[in-house]
Amino acid sequence: MDQMRVLLVDDEEELVSTLKERLALRGIEADAVLTGADALDRVQTNEYDVIVLDVKMPGVDGLEVMRKIRKLRPRVQIILLTGRGSEKESEIGIREGAFDYLVKPTDIEELVKKMKEAAGGSS
Amino acid sequence: MSTLGEGPGAEQRMRLMREKALGFFAVITASLSHEINNVVAIIGELSGLLDDLLAGTEKGRPLDQEKVKTISERIAKNVKKGEQIIKRLNRFAHSADEPVKDFDLRELLEQVTTIAQRLATLKGVSLEAELPEVSLPIRSNPFSMQQAIVGCIELAFSGSRRNDKITLTFGKEDAGAKITVTGPTHDGSEASQSMLSFLALLMRDLGGTMEASPAGNDTQSLMLHLPKSIERPAN
């Protein structure tokens, strides 16, 4: 498989930048944005295989962002990131087409595994 | 003054008070525990990055000591942040210990504003507070007082749009204090009307009153008038 194209979306700047760095050490180059609006902008101009999307972001419903992304790019696979206790929203997301969800704090190897599974499914 | 626990409908009022108090406690503890979870997630990723860098040295990659130092400092900063959130959670939980106690209103306003900040951020609105500079001893129910203030803020949320502003101000009155929450006018829904009625009830329990007045286009002020002292739980 070609290099996986990944977009990380989370309002926690420190979390997303560290995650990006750790993925890079594993040979996965990811773009990272902090808002749902920025994610939509990126999706309009870039092709991604996998989007890792935080469900709870300031001023925006993560599931709404997911719906808009899927409308723009129906083939992109979305992995939702959720806080403990917010799994219900992620389950709704899965029913609406998300590939899977992970509860924060996530295990990097688990995330990479899911991303590879998701990218495999999208190609 | 009649108390909430007396007269017709007393049992229903008391049940409502208990249910709302529990609901408020749940919202705030969930919010604070989410904040803690975020900090733990960041610390987890940072310590994971340290592990990754160390693992890299085993494969012959040089260790960037400056980078290790920066990561270590970032971990320490987040540990401190986590400690502060835990302190707020602890203070909030203990505010329900006694129905009436002596406390500093300034500290309470600082605490409740910080707690409500995350709720505002999630709504996409800003919350600004003009807090008193000196301590203000008061004898009241700190838990209910926080519930009343956050209730006013939530009412403003109901009519808010992204980037709206909510302000919390404080003023001294002869009989006590006035806390004003100015923000978008509530959405007029059944839930908001019910919240308004509940807040009036809560303020009565605190020996005070609440009034609402327009503060401009689509903006209103909710004013909580609080006595300096209540000698016993009103109910």
PDB file of N, CA and C in Angstrom, chain B residues 128-177:
ATOM      1  N   GLU B 128     -16.246  36.158  30.210  1.00  0.00           N
ATOM      2  CA  GLU B 128     -15.312  37.063  30.884  1.00  0.00           C
ATOM      3  C   GLU B 128     -15.886  37.454  32.236  1.00  0.00           C
ATOM      4  N   ALA B 129     -15.007  37.599  33.204  1.00  0.00           N
ATOM      5  CA  ALA B 129     -15.484  37.951  34.544  1.00  0.00           C
ATOM      6  C   ALA B 129     -14.720  39.147  35.084  1.00  0.00           C
ATOM      7  N   GLU B 130     -15.446  40.057  35.683  1.00  0.00           N
ATOM      8  CA  GLU B 130     -14.804  41.168  36.396  1.00  0.00           C
ATOM      9  C   GLU B 130     -14.962  40.862  37.866  1.00  0.00           C
ATOM     10  N   LEU B 131     -13.924  40.324  38.444  1.00  0.00           N
ATOM     11  CA  LEU B 131     -14.034  39.864  39.830  1.00  0.00           C
ATOM     12  C   LEU B 131     -13.586  40.951  40.802  1.00  0.00           C
ATOM     13  N   PRO B 132     -14.147  40.932  42.014  1.00  0.00           N
ATOM     14  CA  PRO B 132     -13.715  41.904  43.018  1.00  0.00           C
ATOM     15  C   PRO B 132     -12.240  41.697  43.371  1.00  0.00           C
ATOM     16  N   GLU B 133     -11.562  42.795  43.721  1.00  0.00           N
ATOM     17  CA  GLU B 133     -10.134  42.664  44.022  1.00  0.00           C
ATOM     18  C   GLU B 133      -9.867  42.246  45.456  1.00  0.00           C
ATOM     19  N   VAL B 134     -10.824  42.518  46.313  1.00  0.00           N
ATOM     20  CA  VAL B 134     -10.614  42.159  47.721  1.00  0.00           C
ATOM     21  C   VAL B 134     -11.516  40.985  48.105  1.00  0.00           C
ATOM     22  N   SER B 135     -11.138  40.320  49.182  1.00  0.00           N
ATOM     23  CA  SER B 135     -11.961  39.189  49.616  1.00  0.00           C
ATOM     24  C   SER B 135     -13.283  39.701  50.204  1.00  0.00           C
ATOM     25  N   LEU B 136     -14.324  38.931  50.034  1.00  0.00           N
ATOM     26  CA  LEU B 136     -15.657  39.333  50.478  1.00  0.00           C
ATOM     27  C   LEU B 136     -16.286  38.219  51.304  1.00  0.00           C
ATOM     28  N   PRO B 137     -16.123  38.297  52.602  1.00  0.00           N
ATOM     29  CA  PRO B 137     -16.696  37.236  53.426  1.00  0.00           C
ATOM     30  C   PRO B 137     -18.215  37.215  53.332  1.00  0.00           C
ATOM     31  N   ILE B 138     -18.753  36.036  53.207  1.00  0.00           N
ATOM     32  CA  ILE B 138     -20.204  35.880  53.089  1.00  0.00           C
ATOM     33  C   ILE B 138     -20.600  34.588  53.796  1.00  0.00           C
ATOM     34  N   ARG B 139     -21.825  34.560  54.282  1.00  0.00           N
ATOM     35  CA  ARG B 139     -22.324  33.332  54.910  1.00  0.00           C
ATOM     36  C   ARG B 139     -23.539  32.880  54.112  1.00  0.00           C
ATOM     37  N   SER B 140     -23.363  31.792  53.412  1.00  0.00           N
ATOM     38  CA  SER B 140     -24.444  31.338  52.535  1.00  0.00           C
ATOM     39  C   SER B 140     -24.217  29.871  52.160  1.00  0.00           C
ATOM     40  N   ASN B 141     -24.911  29.450  51.109  1.00  0.00           N
ATOM     41  CA  ASN B 141     -24.756  28.083  50.624  1.00  0.00           C
ATOM     42  C   ASN B 141     -23.911  28.125  49.339  1.00  0.00           C
ATOM     43  N   PRO B 142     -22.635  27.783  49.437  1.00  0.00           N
ATOM     44  CA  PRO B 142     -21.758  27.940  48.263  1.00  0.00           C
ATOM     45  C   PRO B 142     -22.149  27.055  47.090  1.00  0.00           C
ATOM     46  N   PHE B 143     -22.674  25.896  47.380  1.00  0.00           N
ATOM     47  CA  PHE B 143     -23.058  24.989  46.283  1.00  0.00           C
ATOM     48  C   PHE B 143     -24.222  25.586  45.485  1.00  0.00           C
ATOM     49  N   SER B 144     -25.267  26.000  46.218  1.00  0.00           N
ATOM     50  CA  SER B 144     -26.440  26.572  45.529  1.00  0.00           C
ATOM     51  C   SER B 144     -26.069  27.857  44.794  1.00  0.00           C
ATOM     52  N   MET B 145     -25.140  28.606  45.383  1.00  0.00           N
ATOM     53  CA  MET B 145     -24.742  29.859  44.755  1.00  0.00           C
ATOM     54  C   MET B 145     -24.069  29.585  43.404  1.00  0.00           C
ATOM     55  N   GLN B 146     -23.213  28.591  43.379  1.00  0.00           N
ATOM     56  CA  GLN B 146     -22.569  28.216  42.107  1.00  0.00           C
ATOM     57  C   GLN B 146     -23.608  27.713  41.113  1.00  0.00           C
ATOM     58  N   GLN B 147     -24.581  26.976  41.655  1.00  0.00           N
ATOM     59  CA  GLN B 147     -25.639  26.441  40.798  1.00  0.00           C
ATOM     60  C   GLN B 147     -26.428  27.592  40.153  1.00  0.00           C
ATOM     61  N   ALA B 148     -26.696  28.625  40.946  1.00  0.00           N
ATOM     62  CA  ALA B 148     -27.453  29.777  40.433  1.00  0.00           C
ATOM     63  C   ALA B 148     -26.649  30.514  39.358  1.00  0.00           C
ATOM     64  N   ILE B 149     -25.363  30.711  39.613  1.00  0.00           N
ATOM     65  CA  ILE B 149     -24.530  31.448  38.648  1.00  0.00           C
ATOM     66  C   ILE B 149     -24.404  30.661  37.337  1.00  0.00           C
ATOM     67  N   VAL B 150     -24.099  29.366  37.472  1.00  0.00           N
ATOM     68  CA  VAL B 150     -23.960  28.550  36.255  1.00  0.00           C
ATOM     69  C   VAL B 150     -25.307  28.449  35.531  1.00  0.00           C
ATOM     70  N   GLY B 151     -26.404  28.422  36.299  1.00  0.00           N
ATOM     71  CA  GLY B 151     -27.740  28.406  35.689  1.00  0.00           C
ATOM     72  C   GLY B 151     -27.958  29.629  34.813  1.00  0.00           C
ATOM     73  N   CYS B 152     -27.541  30.802  35.311  1.00  0.00           N
ATOM     74  CA  CYS B 152     -27.665  32.037  34.516  1.00  0.00           C
ATOM     75  C   CYS B 152     -26.801  31.956  33.256  1.00  0.00           C
ATOM     76  N   ILE B 153     -25.601  31.414  33.418  1.00  0.00           N
ATOM     77  CA  ILE B 153     -24.694  31.281  32.267  1.00  0.00           C
ATOM     78  C   ILE B 153     -25.302  30.317  31.230  1.00  0.00           C
ATOM     79  N   GLU B 154     -25.890  29.220  31.732  1.00  0.00           N
ATOM     80  CA  GLU B 154     -26.495  28.245  30.806  1.00  0.00           C
ATOM     81  C   GLU B 154     -27.683  28.854  30.062  1.00  0.00           C
ATOM     82  N   LEU B 155     -28.422  29.729  30.751  1.00  0.00           N
ATOM     83  CA  LEU B 155     -29.533  30.412  30.077  1.00  0.00           C
ATOM     84  C   LEU B 155     -29.006  31.261  28.923  1.00  0.00           C
ATOM     85  N   ALA B 156     -27.883  31.929  29.179  1.00  0.00           N
ATOM     86  CA  ALA B 156     -27.269  32.731  28.110  1.00  0.00           C
ATOM     87  C   ALA B 156     -26.790  31.824  26.972  1.00  0.00           C
ATOM     88  N   PHE B 157     -26.276  30.647  27.322  1.00  0.00           N
ATOM     89  CA  PHE B 157     -25.836  29.690  26.293  1.00  0.00           C
ATOM     90  C   PHE B 157     -26.991  29.345  25.349  1.00  0.00           C
ATOM     91  N   SER B 158     -28.185  29.216  25.958  1.00  0.00           N
ATOM     92  CA  SER B 158     -29.320  28.719  25.163  1.00  0.00           C
ATOM     93  C   SER B 158     -29.636  29.649  23.983  1.00  0.00           C
ATOM     94  N   GLY B 159     -29.336  30.935  24.143  1.00  0.00           N
ATOM     95  CA  GLY B 159     -29.615  31.870  23.046  1.00  0.00           C
ATOM     96  C   GLY B 159     -28.354  32.287  22.308  1.00  0.00           C
ATOM     97  N   SER B 160     -27.249  31.614  22.606  1.00  0.00           N
ATOM     98  CA  SER B 160     -25.966  32.091  22.068  1.00  0.00           C
ATOM     99  C   SER B 160     -25.654  31.553  20.675  1.00  0.00           C
ATOM    100  N   ARG B 161     -24.838  32.330  19.972  1.00  0.00           N
ATOM    101  CA  ARG B 161     -24.267  31.886  18.703  1.00  0.00           C
ATOM    102  C   ARG B 161     -22.753  31.900  18.876  1.00  0.00           C
ATOM    103  N   ARG B 162     -22.099  31.228  17.962  1.00  0.00           N
ATOM    104  CA  ARG B 162     -20.635  31.147  18.029  1.00  0.00           C
ATOM    105  C   ARG B 162     -20.022  32.547  18.152  1.00  0.00           C
ATOM    106  N   ASN B 163     -19.026  32.663  19.021  1.00  0.00           N
ATOM    107  CA  ASN B 163     -18.274  33.909  19.273  1.00  0.00           C
ATOM    108  C   ASN B 163     -19.045  34.961  20.073  1.00  0.00           C
ATOM    109  N   ASP B 164     -20.229  34.613  20.588  1.00  0.00           N
ATOM    110  CA  ASP B 164     -20.922  35.530  21.487  1.00  0.00           C
ATOM    111  C   ASP B 164     -20.118  35.672  22.784  1.00  0.00           C
ATOM    112  N   LYS B 165     -20.471  36.725  23.530  1.00  0.00           N
ATOM    113  CA  LYS B 165     -19.724  36.972  24.770  1.00  0.00           C
ATOM    114  C   LYS B 165     -20.676  36.986  25.975  1.00  0.00           C
ATOM    115  N   ILE B 166     -20.248  36.378  27.037  1.00  0.00           N
ATOM    116  CA  ILE B 166     -21.009  36.421  28.293  1.00  0.00           C
ATOM    117  C   ILE B 166     -20.085  37.058  29.335  1.00  0.00           C
ATOM    118  N   THR B 167     -20.635  38.010  30.098  1.00  0.00           N
ATOM    119  CA  THR B 167     -19.793  38.611  31.138  1.00  0.00           C
ATOM    120  C   THR B 167     -20.437  38.409  32.512  1.00  0.00           C
ATOM    121  N   LEU B 168     -19.586  38.247  33.472  1.00  0.00           N
ATOM    122  CA  LEU B 168     -20.037  38.094  34.850  1.00  0.00           C
ATOM    123  C   LEU B 168     -19.443  39.245  35.646  1.00  0.00           C
ATOM    124  N   THR B 169     -20.313  40.046  36.270  1.00  0.00           N
ATOM    125  CA  THR B 169     -19.796  41.155  37.060  1.00  0.00           C
ATOM    126  C   THR B 169     -20.335  41.075  38.484  1.00  0.00           C
ATOM    127  N   PHE B 170     -19.679  41.823  39.325  1.00  0.00           N
ATOM    128  CA  PHE B 170     -20.026  41.763  40.734  1.00  0.00           C
ATOM    129  C   PHE B 170     -20.205  43.170  41.269  1.00  0.00           C
ATOM    130  N   GLY B 171     -21.174  43.344  42.156  1.00  0.00           N
ATOM    131  CA  GLY B 171     -21.329  44.639  42.795  1.00  0.00           C
ATOM    132  C   GLY B 171     -21.766  44.461  44.246  1.00  0.00           C
ATOM    133  N   LYS B 172     -21.325  45.412  45.086  1.00  0.00           N
ATOM    134  CA  LYS B 172     -21.745  45.343  46.497  1.00  0.00           C
ATOM    135  C   LYS B 172     -23.094  46.029  46.639  1.00  0.00           C
ATOM    136  N   GLU B 173     -23.927  45.518  47.499  1.00  0.00           N
ATOM    137  CA  GLU B 173     -25.206  46.161  47.805  1.00  0.00           C
ATOM    138  C   GLU B 173     -25.289  46.311  49.321  1.00  0.00           C
ATOM    139  N   ASP B 174     -26.180  47.205  49.763  1.00  0.00           N
ATOM    140  CA  ASP B 174     -26.313  47.405  51.217  1.00  0.00           C
ATOM    141  C   ASP B 174     -26.539  46.096  51.955  1.00  0.00           C
ATOM    142  N   ALA B 175     -27.449  45.301  51.373  1.00  0.00           N
ATOM    143  CA  ALA B 175     -27.817  44.063  52.067  1.00  0.00           C
ATOM    144  C   ALA B 175     -26.884  42.905  51.765  1.00  0.00           C
ATOM    145  N   GLY B 176     -26.012  43.059  50.783  1.00  0.00           N
ATOM    146  CA  GLY B 176     -25.132  41.944  50.420  1.00  0.00           C
ATOM    147  C   GLY B 176     -24.413  42.164  49.117  1.00  0.00           C
ATOM    148  N   ALA B 177     -24.703  41.319  48.141  1.00  0.00           N
ATOM    149  CA  ALA B 177     -23.971  41.395  46.887  1.00  0.00           C
ATOM    150  C   ALA B 177     -24.889  41.173  45.698  1.00  0.00           C
TER     151      ALA B 177
END
